[in-house]
């Protein structure tokens, strides 16, 4: 594969007819797809080959239309990810250098101007990625994350930042060697250094603005999320209240009263079961009515006045009525009700 890429770079790049034939055969998309999947050792060569091919502006459209099969994103997000990978690789190399040599690796600011030029123009992945993104215009239709947006802004200023480092290194070397430029040259050098400082400050301000904008967007999303949760909970409570209020109060009260009466006066609620129940006190047998059949509708018939009289005339009922204590509450000049009068009143009310 490495040889094939080298052949494409040697044969296709620089020849307009071969470049167009290569593009019509899907060669540009194949190179980008290979760049996405190839090992680290091949990426530098592929990026250089693509940057050389993009000298022909007719090939830009096919590269801008490309979409990854796995992420469905274009070539610019892919190049930004490669830039992040290169930064991580350099950080790991510096860490390894510190562990092996017990000293920090030489930074770009500490390099002599001659070594710095070789470092930036040689096998430098960042410089090649900048060249490729420069051909693409630093523009993309894909939605970028906050970190990717900041990284793209830094890459766009990549060459200006490196030029600033190179000019500061040159000024330091002149000062160390005791060389004083002429007054016009010295003035130009000072203006250049001030301009570089202003450029770096403006870049930092732009990065801070991106962070603030992203923070505001996250706060708005968080606020919208909590408002949606609040509205959903309010809707649930409203639905629960409507369901509760839809049940009539009279129905609920009747259920409670009937349940209480069924416990205290079961023969009044279900006279059939009272007639079938055996007597434990030697009372007289049930009346001749016997077990009555339910009406056709399947509901139990209401107790008749005869049934109520039979129940009240039963010996067990009489003893239960006599044993109920009377109310101890004082009355206003009236004699207290006899014990058990409430039962007779309830029975009469039920029979009516």
CSV table of N, CA, C and O in Angstrom, one decimal, residues 36 66-74 77 142:
chain,number,residue,atom,x,y,z
A,36,UNK,N,-8.1,7.4,6.6
A,36,UNK,CA,-8.9,7.2,7.8
A,36,UNK,C,-8.5,5.9,8.5
A,36,UNK,O,-8.6,5.8,9.7
A,66,UNK,N,-16.8,14.1,0.1
A,66,UNK,CA,-16.5,12.8,0.7
A,66,UNK,C,-17.1,12.7,2.1
A,66,UNK,O,-17.1,13.7,2.8
A,67,UNK,N,-17.6,11.5,2.4
A,67,UNK,CA,-18.2,11.3,3.7
A,67,UNK,C,-17.7,9.9,4.2
A,67,UNK,O,-17.6,8.9,3.5
A,68,UNK,N,-17.4,9.9,5.5
A,68,UNK,CA,-16.9,8.6,6.1
A,68,UNK,C,-18.0,7.7,6.2
A,68,UNK,O,-19.2,8.0,6.6
A,69,UNK,N,-17.8,6.4,6.0
A,69,UNK,CA,-18.8,5.4,6.1
A,69,UNK,C,-19.1,5.1,7.6
A,69,UNK,O,-20.2,4.7,7.9
A,70,UNK,N,-18.2,5.3,8.5
A,70,UNK,CA,-18.4,5.0,9.9
A,70,UNK,C,-19.0,6.2,10.6
A,70,UNK,O,-19.9,6.0,11.4
A,71,UNK,N,-18.5,7.4,10.4
A,71,UNK,CA,-18.9,8.6,11.2
A,71,UNK,C,-19.9,9.5,10.4
A,71,UNK,O,-20.5,10.4,10.9
A,72,UNK,N,-20.0,9.3,9.0
A,72,UNK,CA,-20.8,10.1,8.2
A,72,UNK,C,-20.4,11.6,8.2
A,72,UNK,O,-21.2,12.4,7.8
A,73,UNK,N,-19.1,11.8,8.5
A,73,UNK,CA,-18.6,13.2,8.5
A,73,UNK,C,-17.6,13.4,7.4
A,73,UNK,O,-17.2,12.4,6.7
A,74,UNK,N,-17.3,14.7,7.1
A,74,UNK,CA,-16.5,15.0,6.0
A,74,UNK,C,-15.0,14.9,6.3
A,74,UNK,O,-14.6,14.4,7.3
A,77,UNK,N,-13.5,17.3,9.6
A,77,UNK,CA,-13.4,16.7,10.9
A,77,UNK,C,-12.4,15.5,11.0
A,77,UNK,O,-11.8,15.4,12.1
A,142,UNK,N,-19.9,20.4,8.1
A,142,UNK,CA,-20.2,19.5,9.2
A,142,UNK,C,-20.3,20.4,10.5
A,142,UNK,O,-19.7,21.4,10.6
